[in-house]
Short mmCIF file of C-alpha atoms and ligand atoms in Angstrom, two decimals:
data_model
loop_
_atom_site.label_atom_id
_atom_site.label_comp_id
_atom_site.label_asym_id
_atom_site.label_seq_id
_atom_site.Cartn_x
_atom_site.Cartn_y
_atom_site.Cartn_z
CA VAL A 1 -0.20 0.05 0.08
CA PHE A 2 1.37 3.12 -0.85
CA THR A 3 0.41 6.44 -0.56
CA ARG A 4 3.22 8.70 -1.94
CA ASP A 5 6.08 8.54 -4.10
CA ALA A 6 9.75 9.25 -4.03
CA ALA A 7 9.04 12.98 -4.83
CA GLY A 8 6.01 13.34 -2.31
CA HIS A 9 3.17 13.07 -5.07
CA ALA A 10 0.04 12.01 -3.38
CA LEU A 11 -0.50 8.61 -4.77
CA PHE A 12 -3.09 5.70 -4.43
CA GLU A 13 -4.39 4.37 -0.65
CA GLY A 14 -4.99 0.67 -1.12
CA ALA A 15 -7.62 0.54 1.05
CA ARG A 16 -9.48 3.20 -0.97
CA LEU A 17 -8.25 1.60 -4.14
CA ASP A 18 -9.71 -1.74 -3.12
CA ALA A 19 -13.06 0.18 -2.21
CA LEU A 20 -13.53 1.26 -5.48
CA PHE A 21 -14.03 -2.24 -6.72
CA ALA A 22 -16.02 -3.59 -3.90
CA GLY A 23 -18.21 -0.38 -3.51
CA ALA A 24 -21.25 1.39 -5.32
CA HIS A 25 -19.23 2.69 -8.55
CA GLY A 26 -19.61 -0.30 -10.29
CA LEU A 27 -15.85 -0.79 -11.40
CA THR A 28 -14.49 -4.40 -12.21
CA THR A 29 -11.36 -4.99 -12.81
CA PRO A 30 -9.06 -5.20 -14.51
CA ALA A 31 -9.20 -1.39 -14.58
CA TYR A 32 -6.59 1.34 -14.29
CA VAL A 33 -6.70 4.13 -12.00
CA TYR A 34 -4.57 7.23 -12.14
CA SER A 35 -3.96 10.12 -10.09
CA LEU A 36 -4.88 13.64 -12.05
CA ASP A 37 -2.88 15.63 -8.85
CA ALA A 38 0.06 13.63 -8.91
CA ILE A 39 0.42 14.03 -12.87
CA VAL A 40 -0.07 17.53 -12.40
CA ALA A 41 2.48 18.04 -9.62
CA GLU A 42 4.84 16.54 -11.66
CA LEU A 43 4.32 19.02 -14.82
CA ASP A 44 4.98 21.66 -12.21
CA ALA A 45 7.91 20.11 -10.80
CA LEU A 46 9.50 19.97 -14.73
CA ARG A 47 8.51 23.44 -15.63
CA ALA A 48 10.02 24.66 -12.50
CA GLY A 49 13.31 23.13 -13.93
CA PHE A 50 13.19 25.71 -16.67
CA ASP A 51 14.30 28.47 -14.52
CA GLY A 52 12.47 31.14 -16.29
CA ALA A 53 13.58 29.93 -19.36
CA ALA A 54 11.26 29.97 -22.58
CA HIS A 55 10.05 26.60 -23.14
CA LEU A 56 6.80 24.25 -24.51
CA VAL A 57 6.81 21.00 -22.60
CA ALA A 58 5.08 19.00 -25.33
CA TYR A 59 3.46 15.83 -23.65
CA ALA A 60 4.29 12.54 -25.71
CA VAL A 61 0.48 11.93 -25.88
CA LYS A 62 1.50 8.04 -27.06
CA ALA A 63 2.55 7.63 -23.06
CA ASN A 64 -1.16 8.06 -22.31
CA SER A 65 -4.06 9.81 -24.35
CA ALA A 66 -6.73 9.55 -22.00
CA GLY A 67 -8.88 13.17 -22.22
CA PRO A 68 -9.05 13.73 -17.96
CA ILE A 69 -5.10 13.56 -18.25
CA LEU A 70 -4.75 15.64 -21.51
CA ARG A 71 -7.40 18.28 -20.17
CA ALA A 72 -5.45 18.53 -16.70
CA LEU A 73 -2.13 18.77 -18.67
CA ALA A 74 -3.57 21.43 -20.76
CA GLU A 75 -4.54 23.34 -17.97
CA HIS A 76 -1.20 23.54 -16.33
CA GLY A 77 0.56 24.88 -19.55
CA ALA A 78 1.68 21.81 -21.36
CA GLY A 79 1.55 21.15 -25.56
CA ALA A 80 1.92 17.73 -27.26
CA ASP A 81 3.80 16.18 -29.44
CA VAL A 82 1.61 13.80 -31.66
CA VAL A 83 2.12 10.99 -33.90
CA SER A 84 -0.65 10.13 -35.86
CA GLY A 85 -3.53 12.25 -37.12
CA GLY A 86 -5.73 10.44 -34.21
CA GLU A 87 -3.68 11.53 -31.65
CA LEU A 88 -3.41 15.03 -33.15
CA GLN A 89 -7.42 15.33 -32.69
CA VAL A 90 -7.61 13.82 -29.56
CA ALA A 91 -5.22 16.54 -28.18
CA LEU A 92 -7.05 19.41 -30.23
CA GLY A 93 -10.14 18.18 -28.60
CA ALA A 94 -8.78 18.03 -24.83
CA GLY A 95 -8.12 21.87 -25.39
CA ILE A 96 -4.42 21.76 -26.37
CA GLY A 97 -3.92 24.56 -28.56
CA PRO A 98 -2.71 24.19 -32.24
CA GLU A 99 -0.20 26.28 -31.70
CA SER A 100 1.21 24.01 -29.03
CA ILE A 101 1.36 21.16 -31.06
CA VAL A 102 4.54 19.17 -32.95
CA TYR A 103 3.79 16.16 -35.15
CA SER A 104 6.85 13.51 -35.03
CA GLY A 105 7.11 10.30 -37.03
CA VAL A 106 8.63 8.34 -39.74
CA GLY A 107 5.38 7.92 -41.74
CA LYS A 108 2.61 10.45 -42.14
CA ARG A 109 -0.32 10.02 -44.22
CA ASP A 110 -1.31 12.63 -46.84
CA GLU A 111 -4.60 13.54 -44.81
CA GLU A 112 -2.57 13.54 -41.67
CA LEU A 113 -0.29 16.18 -43.05
CA ASP A 114 -3.40 18.29 -44.10
CA LEU A 115 -4.94 18.27 -40.89
CA ALA A 116 -1.56 19.19 -39.63
CA LEU A 117 -1.34 21.79 -41.82
CA THR A 118 -4.97 23.44 -41.70
CA ALA A 119 -5.92 22.43 -37.66
CA GLY A 120 -7.83 25.23 -35.64
CA GLY A 121 -7.04 27.36 -39.05
CA PRO A 122 -3.56 28.03 -39.04
CA GLY A 123 -2.09 24.66 -38.68
CA ILE A 124 0.10 23.58 -35.89
CA LEU A 125 3.61 24.92 -34.45
CA SER A 126 5.50 22.61 -36.64
CA ILE A 127 5.45 19.40 -38.58
CA GLN A 128 8.79 17.31 -37.44
CA ALA A 129 10.52 16.07 -40.78
CA GLU A 130 12.19 12.63 -40.24
CA SER A 131 13.84 12.81 -43.77
CA VAL A 132 14.35 14.73 -47.11
CA GLU A 133 11.85 12.60 -48.92
CA GLU A 134 9.80 13.56 -46.35
CA LEU A 135 10.02 17.65 -46.63
CA GLY A 136 9.39 17.09 -50.53
CA ARG A 137 5.56 15.57 -49.59
CA ILE A 138 4.81 18.11 -46.93
CA ALA A 139 5.98 21.13 -49.20
CA GLU A 140 3.94 18.93 -51.78
CA ARG A 141 0.78 18.95 -49.28
CA ALA A 142 1.24 22.74 -48.50
CA ALA A 143 1.50 23.85 -52.18
CA ARG A 144 -1.99 22.02 -53.19
CA LEU A 145 -3.66 23.67 -50.06
CA GLY A 146 -1.74 27.13 -50.58
CA ARG A 147 0.36 27.08 -47.42
CA ARG A 148 3.58 27.72 -46.19
CA ALA A 149 4.56 24.73 -43.94
CA PRO A 150 6.25 25.33 -40.75
CA VAL A 151 8.40 22.51 -40.22
CA SER A 152 11.47 20.96 -37.72
CA LEU A 153 14.28 19.03 -38.78
CA ARG A 154 14.48 15.71 -36.79
CA VAL A 155 18.20 15.10 -36.68
CA ASN A 156 19.65 11.55 -35.88
CA PRO A 157 22.08 12.86 -33.38
CA GLY A 158 24.18 9.16 -33.71
CA VAL A 159 24.03 8.79 -29.80
CA LEU A 160 23.15 5.36 -28.52
CA ALA A 161 21.10 5.73 -25.47
CA ASP A 162 21.93 3.19 -22.63
CA THR A 163 18.41 2.03 -22.77
CA HIS A 164 16.30 -1.24 -24.12
CA ALA A 165 17.00 -1.85 -27.82
CA HIS A 166 13.36 -1.39 -28.88
CA VAL A 167 13.14 2.22 -26.91
CA ALA A 168 16.71 3.64 -28.82
CA THR A 169 16.14 6.03 -31.66
CA GLY A 170 18.92 8.30 -31.47
CA HIS A 171 21.40 5.79 -32.84
CA ASP A 172 22.92 5.58 -36.82
CA GLU A 173 20.77 1.74 -37.61
CA ALA A 174 17.51 3.24 -36.01
CA LYS A 175 14.77 4.51 -38.82
CA PHE A 176 14.43 7.49 -37.03
CA GLY A 177 15.52 11.10 -37.81
CA ILE A 178 17.55 12.87 -40.32
CA ALA A 179 21.50 11.41 -40.67
CA ALA A 180 24.30 13.87 -40.49
CA ALA A 181 25.00 13.25 -44.40
CA GLU A 182 21.37 14.16 -45.62
CA LEU A 183 21.17 17.33 -43.40
CA PRO A 184 22.73 19.73 -46.15
CA ALA A 185 20.26 18.64 -48.65
CA ALA A 186 17.35 19.12 -45.74
CA PHE A 187 18.80 22.35 -44.52
CA ALA A 188 18.60 23.68 -48.57
CA LEU A 189 15.12 22.13 -49.26
CA SER A 190 13.75 23.52 -45.94
CA THR A 191 15.07 26.90 -46.52
CA GLY A 192 14.57 27.03 -50.23
CA SER A 193 11.30 26.14 -50.59
CA PRO A 194 8.64 28.32 -51.01
CA HIS A 195 6.04 26.06 -49.40
CA LEU A 196 7.96 25.53 -46.39
CA THR A 197 9.34 27.48 -43.05
CA LEU A 198 12.16 26.13 -41.45
CA VAL A 199 11.10 26.82 -37.39
CA GLY A 200 12.98 24.15 -35.16
CA LEU A 201 15.37 21.85 -34.97
CA ALA A 202 14.76 18.14 -33.24
CA SER A 203 16.01 15.15 -31.60
CA HIS A 204 15.23 12.37 -29.46
CA VAL A 205 17.77 9.94 -28.37
CA GLY A 206 15.44 7.29 -26.57
CA SER A 207 13.14 6.31 -23.76
CA GLN A 208 13.43 5.31 -20.29
CA LEU A 209 16.94 7.29 -19.75
CA THR A 210 17.99 6.75 -16.06
CA GLU A 211 20.85 8.96 -16.40
CA THR A 212 21.80 12.58 -18.22
CA THR A 213 24.75 11.60 -20.16
CA ALA A 214 23.26 10.71 -23.74
CA TYR A 215 20.35 13.25 -23.58
CA LEU A 216 22.95 16.00 -22.85
CA ASP A 217 25.19 14.55 -26.04
CA ALA A 218 22.60 14.67 -28.15
CA ALA A 219 21.76 18.03 -27.23
CA THR A 220 25.45 19.21 -27.67
CA THR A 221 25.19 17.67 -31.23
CA LEU A 222 22.18 19.56 -31.66
CA LEU A 223 23.31 22.73 -30.84
CA ARG A 224 26.57 22.20 -32.52
CA LEU A 225 24.69 21.84 -35.86
CA ALA A 226 22.47 24.75 -35.40
CA GLU A 227 25.77 26.95 -35.08
CA ALA A 228 27.23 25.80 -37.98
CA HIS A 229 24.09 26.47 -39.99
CA GLN A 230 23.19 29.62 -38.07
CA GLN A 231 22.81 31.65 -41.45
CA ALA A 232 19.84 29.65 -42.57
CA LEU A 233 18.02 29.50 -39.21
CA GLY A 234 17.22 33.06 -38.90
CA ALA A 235 13.65 32.01 -38.59
CA LEU A 236 14.45 29.13 -35.85
CA GLN A 237 12.00 29.68 -33.50
CA PHE A 238 12.69 27.07 -30.94
CA LEU A 239 15.22 23.82 -30.28
CA ASP A 240 13.39 20.36 -29.27
CA PHE A 241 15.36 18.12 -27.53
CA GLY A 242 12.95 15.08 -27.34
CA GLY A 243 12.09 12.99 -24.57
CA GLY A 244 12.95 10.12 -22.50
CA PHE A 245 13.39 10.75 -19.05
CA GLY A 246 13.15 7.82 -17.02
CA ILE A 247 11.12 6.72 -13.96
CA ASP A 248 12.30 4.27 -11.29
CA TYR A 249 10.48 0.56 -11.76
CA GLY A 250 11.58 -0.23 -8.53
CA ASP A 251 15.63 -0.06 -9.36
CA GLY A 252 15.83 3.42 -8.76
CA CYS A 253 16.31 5.77 -11.26
CA ALA A 254 19.75 8.56 -10.85
CA ALA A 255 18.46 11.23 -12.50
CA CYS A 256 15.24 13.00 -12.02
CA PRO A 257 13.27 14.70 -15.07
CA ALA A 258 14.21 17.86 -13.97
CA ASP A 259 17.79 16.91 -13.74
CA PHE A 260 17.62 16.79 -17.59
CA VAL A 261 15.81 20.02 -17.83
CA ARG A 262 18.35 21.88 -15.40
CA ALA A 263 21.37 20.11 -17.45
CA LEU A 264 19.90 21.39 -20.64
CA VAL A 265 18.94 25.11 -20.20
CA ALA A 266 22.76 25.28 -18.70
CA LEU A 267 23.77 24.05 -21.99
CA VAL A 268 21.65 26.06 -24.12
CA ARG A 269 21.97 29.19 -22.30
CA ARG A 270 25.95 28.91 -22.95
CA SER A 271 25.28 28.80 -26.55
CA PRO A 272 24.19 31.38 -29.42
CA PHE A 273 20.67 30.10 -29.06
CA ALA A 274 19.94 31.19 -25.38
CA ASP A 275 16.95 32.98 -26.76
CA ARG A 276 15.10 30.47 -28.48
CA ARG A 277 12.68 28.38 -26.96
CA ILE A 278 13.16 25.13 -25.52
CA LEU A 279 10.92 22.64 -26.29
CA VAL A 280 10.97 18.72 -24.45
CA GLU A 281 8.35 16.01 -25.39
CA PRO A 282 8.10 13.88 -22.16
CA GLY A 283 5.78 11.18 -21.90
CA ARG A 284 6.57 8.43 -19.47
CA CYS A 285 7.85 10.80 -16.72
CA LEU A 286 4.53 12.69 -16.30
CA VAL A 287 1.93 9.79 -16.01
CA GLY A 288 4.11 6.89 -15.46
CA ALA A 289 4.39 6.65 -11.58
CA HIS A 290 0.62 7.89 -11.15
CA GLY A 291 -1.14 5.00 -12.52
CA VAL A 292 -1.52 1.77 -11.54
CA LEU A 293 -2.83 -1.78 -12.88
CA CYS A 294 -5.65 -2.94 -10.46
CA ALA A 295 -6.15 -6.65 -11.33
CA SER A 296 -8.10 -9.27 -9.43
CA VAL A 297 -6.83 -12.92 -8.31
CA LEU A 298 -8.75 -15.52 -10.24
CA MET A 299 -6.86 -18.44 -8.21
CA ALA A 300 -3.27 -19.64 -7.28
CA LYS A 301 -2.17 -22.70 -9.12
CA SER A 302 1.09 -25.28 -7.46
CA ALA A 303 3.03 -27.96 -9.14
CA ARG A 304 5.11 -29.68 -7.52
CA ALA A 305 8.93 -29.92 -8.83
CA ALA A 306 11.16 -33.00 -9.07
CA ASP A 307 13.86 -33.79 -6.74
CA GLY A 308 13.43 -31.85 -4.12
CA GLU A 309 12.82 -28.83 -5.69
CA PRO A 310 10.77 -25.91 -4.17
CA ALA A 311 7.22 -26.05 -5.74
CA ARG A 312 6.53 -23.58 -8.32
CA ARG A 313 3.68 -21.22 -7.43
CA TRP A 314 1.51 -19.07 -10.48
CA LEU A 315 -0.93 -16.43 -9.21
CA MET A 316 -3.66 -16.08 -11.95
CA ILE A 317 -4.88 -12.54 -12.06
CA ASP A 318 -7.76 -11.13 -14.54
CA ALA A 319 -5.24 -8.66 -16.30
CA GLY A 320 -3.18 -10.04 -19.12
CA MET A 321 -0.30 -8.74 -21.82
CA ASN A 322 -3.28 -7.29 -23.58
CA ASP A 323 -3.51 -5.28 -20.96
CA LEU A 324 -0.01 -4.11 -20.03
CA LEU A 325 2.05 -5.14 -22.49
CA ARG A 326 5.49 -3.93 -21.32
CA PRO A 327 6.54 -7.31 -19.41
CA ALA A 328 5.99 -9.06 -22.79
CA LEU A 329 7.22 -7.06 -25.22
CA TYR A 330 10.46 -5.81 -23.21
CA GLY A 331 10.51 -7.86 -20.39
CA ALA A 332 9.79 -4.80 -18.02
CA ARG A 333 9.37 -5.72 -14.64
CA HIS A 334 6.66 -3.35 -12.53
CA ARG A 335 6.14 -4.16 -8.83
CA ILE A 336 3.19 -6.12 -8.02
CA GLU A 337 1.53 -5.67 -4.71
CA PRO A 338 -1.85 -7.12 -2.40
CA MET A 339 -4.04 -3.90 -3.31
CA ALA A 340 -5.33 -4.00 0.68
CA SER A 341 -2.34 -4.72 2.54
CA GLN A 342 1.45 -4.23 3.15
CA PRO A 343 3.77 -6.28 0.43
CA GLN A 344 5.65 -8.67 2.85
CA ALA A 345 9.02 -9.64 0.89
CA GLU A 346 9.58 -12.64 2.76
CA ALA A 347 6.40 -14.35 1.26
CA PRO A 348 6.53 -17.50 -0.83
CA ARG A 349 7.17 -16.09 -4.39
CA TYR A 350 4.42 -16.70 -7.30
CA ARG A 351 4.64 -16.45 -10.62
CA VAL A 352 2.11 -13.67 -11.45
CA VAL A 353 0.49 -14.41 -14.81
CA GLY A 354 -2.70 -13.27 -16.69
CA PRO A 355 -5.01 -15.12 -18.84
CA VAL A 356 -3.71 -15.13 -22.15
CA CYS A 357 -2.41 -17.92 -24.30
CA GLU A 358 1.12 -16.70 -24.44
CA SER A 359 4.33 -18.00 -22.28
CA SER A 360 4.91 -14.40 -22.41
CA ASP A 361 1.64 -13.34 -20.64
CA ASP A 362 3.78 -13.02 -17.14
CA PHE A 363 4.35 -10.07 -15.27
CA GLY A 364 7.19 -11.78 -13.03
CA GLU A 365 7.57 -12.68 -9.43
CA ALA A 366 6.13 -11.19 -6.65
CA PRO A 367 5.84 -12.42 -2.86
CA PHE A 368 2.27 -12.81 -1.03
CA ALA A 369 1.31 -14.11 2.22
CA GLU A 370 -1.71 -16.68 2.99
CA PRO A 371 -4.73 -15.85 2.84
CA LEU A 372 -3.89 -14.71 -0.67
CA PRO A 373 -5.23 -11.11 -1.55
CA ARG A 374 -8.52 -10.74 -3.46
CA ARG A 375 -7.10 -8.07 -5.51
CA VAL A 376 -3.55 -6.62 -6.59
CA VAL A 377 -1.77 -3.38 -8.16
CA ILE A 378 0.85 -3.23 -10.88
CA ARG A 379 2.78 -0.07 -10.38
CA ASP A 380 4.14 2.30 -12.51
CA ALA A 381 1.85 1.70 -15.34
CA GLY A 382 0.10 4.79 -15.84
CA ALA A 383 2.55 5.08 -19.50
CA TYR A 384 2.49 3.12 -22.20
CA GLY A 385 -0.15 0.97 -20.63
CA PHE A 386 -3.57 1.44 -21.69
CA THR A 387 -2.16 3.17 -24.93
CA MET A 388 -0.59 -0.66 -26.14
CA ALA A 389 -3.64 -2.36 -25.03
CA SER A 390 -5.65 -4.87 -27.46
CA GLN A 391 -8.18 -7.11 -27.45
CA TYR A 392 -5.91 -10.19 -28.15
CA ASN A 393 -7.46 -13.25 -27.31
CA GLY A 394 -11.21 -11.62 -27.31
CA ARG A 395 -10.93 -9.72 -24.07
CA ALA A 396 -12.66 -6.50 -23.20
CA LEU A 397 -9.96 -3.53 -23.13
CA PRO A 398 -9.96 -1.78 -19.39
CA ASP A 399 -11.77 0.36 -17.73
CA GLU A 400 -9.93 3.77 -16.55
CA VAL A 401 -10.42 5.58 -13.69
CA PHE A 402 -9.16 9.23 -12.54
CA LEU A 403 -9.05 10.77 -9.39
CA ARG A 404 -8.49 13.84 -7.84
CA GLY A 405 -8.44 14.52 -4.37
CA GLY A 406 -8.77 10.67 -3.62
CA ARG A 407 -12.32 11.25 -5.20
CA VAL A 408 -13.35 9.53 -8.67
CA VAL A 409 -13.78 12.70 -10.91
CA ALA A 410 -13.76 10.69 -14.30
CA VAL A 411 -14.30 7.16 -15.86
CA LEU A 412 -13.54 6.20 -19.16
CA ARG A 413 -14.83 2.54 -20.29
CA GLY A 414 -12.79 0.01 -22.00
CA ALA A 415 -14.58 -1.36 -25.17
CA THR A 416 -16.51 -4.42 -23.96
CA VAL A 417 -16.39 -7.99 -25.08
CA ASP A 418 -19.50 -7.84 -26.55
CA ALA A 419 -18.21 -5.18 -28.42
CA TRP A 420 -15.49 -7.14 -29.69
CA VAL A 421 -17.88 -9.96 -30.52
CA SER A 422 -20.24 -8.17 -32.53
CA GLY A 423 -17.00 -6.52 -34.24
CA ARG A 424 -15.72 -9.95 -35.14
CA LEU A 425 -18.98 -10.99 -36.74
CA GLY A 426 -19.36 -7.77 -39.03
N1 LIG B 1 9.71 12.15 -28.85
C1 LIG B 1 9.58 11.16 -29.50
C2 LIG B 1 9.70 11.32 -30.87
C3 LIG B 1 9.28 9.78 -29.22
O1 LIG B 1 9.63 8.63 -30.00
C4 LIG B 1 9.09 9.33 -28.03
C5 LIG B 1 8.99 7.85 -27.42
C6 LIG B 1 9.16 10.30 -27.00
C7 LIG B 1 9.14 11.53 -27.39
C8 LIG B 1 8.09 10.09 -25.71
O2 LIG B 1 9.81 9.09 -24.68
P1 LIG B 1 8.89 9.07 -22.94
O3 LIG B 1 9.62 10.47 -22.39
O4 LIG B 1 8.06 8.51 -22.92
O5 LIG B 1 10.64 8.05 -22.62
N2 LIG B 1 6.14 1.92 -25.43
C9 LIG B 1 7.69 1.90 -24.80
C10 LIG B 1 8.29 3.19 -24.86
C11 LIG B 1 8.12 3.69 -26.32
C12 LIG B 1 8.57 4.99 -26.76
C13 LIG B 1 8.71 5.76 -27.94
N3 LIG B 1 8.70 7.15 -28.17
C14 LIG B 1 7.76 1.76 -23.20
O6 LIG B 1 6.54 0.75 -22.73
O7 LIG B 1 8.47 1.47 -22.70
#
C-alpha cells in the first residue's frame, strides 16, 4: 500500500483503491487508476526546472492519451507531441491549442499532413520532418493547400542511449531522424522552398533514460549543428530536445526529470541560441508512476517440482498482456503488490500471470502471504499501459478511473467483450 512517491506526490491508498472495486462505483477489474493531482504536480516540478527559460513541454501523447489527463496537463500549460492524426485530434479536442502541438513520426499519411497544416485554421506549431523525402511530401501538401508549412528537422544525433534496444531511437541504425550526411540537403530544401518555413531543430535519443549523459550528448550535437548552419536559421523559433526522461520502476533512477531540464537549460544558455524556445517531449515521466493497473486474483496454481526443488507457484490474475504489454514486449518488470495490505518481502514468491494464451503473458515474480489477496496492484503502469492495450484473445479493454483529491472524477469505459464479438461478426 503506497500513498506517496519519492517526490512526495499523493498517490493511491490501498484500502481506498480496494473500496473502488468493492463499492458502489460499479467498477470491475482489470482497470487502470490514475492520480490527476500527481500528474499535474509532476508537470509543475518539470516546468520549474526551466528556471525562467522560454519553453514548451510538448507532452508525448502516445504515453497516455486519456482525455482527463490531457485536459489536466493542458490546464497547466502543456502542449503536445503527437504521432498520428488520431493523436492530433484527441490533443485538439482536449483543449491543447494547435500552436502548442508538434507532430513527429517517420510515416505520415497525406490526410494527416493536411490536418496538421490546417488544424484550428493556421495549423500546428511544427511538423517534424524525419527525412529529406518527407520534406518534399510536406511541401507538396502545403502547395496544394496554398500554405507554407512550418517544419522542424528531426536530426539523428548518432547517439546510442543506454536503454532497451526497442526504445533507443537516436543511433545510426535507427529508422528515425535525418542522418548527418543528409542534413545539407534537408537545410537547402527547407530554407529554399516557397512552401516550407524552417522553425525548429529536433532530436530524440530514446526512452527510459536513467541518467543524463546520452541526452546531453545529443543536445550538444544539436546545438553544434544549429551553430554550423546559423545563417540558414533566421526563422528558427525553437530547439526540441525530445523526451525520454526515465522513472523508477523499483530499481532506482539516478536522474529525475528536472535534472535533465536543468542541465539542458544550462547548455542552451551557454550557446548562441539562448533566446530560442526550448521544447521537450516527455511522456513516461509525467504519467508513468501515477497510474496503476488493478487486477483481481482468479486463483493460485501450484505444481510439485522434481527432486526436492521448491514447488512452482503461479498467481492467476484477470489482467493480461493485452492490458499491459510492457513485460511481454520488453521484459519490463513492474512491482506487483497486494491491494489492501502491506507487501511482505519474505512471503512465498508467485509468478504472476494473466489468462492470455502466450507464455510471455507473465508479469514476473512477487511475494504473497496467506491468505492470498483478492486484488493486486501493478505499479507504474500509467505510461504505455492502456495506450498499448489490445483485445487480443477476445478480451475487453480495461476501464480507466481518474482520481482528484482521492475522489473519482472521471471514468473511461474500455471496449467490452460484447463489442468485440459484434465487431468480429461484422
Ligand atoms: N518524442 C519522441 C519522438 C518519441 O519517439 C518518444 C517515445 C517520446 C518523445 C516520449 O518518450 P518518453 O518521454 O515517454 O520516454 N512503449 C515503450 C516506450 C516507447 C517510446 C517511444 N517513443 C515503453 O513502454 O517503454
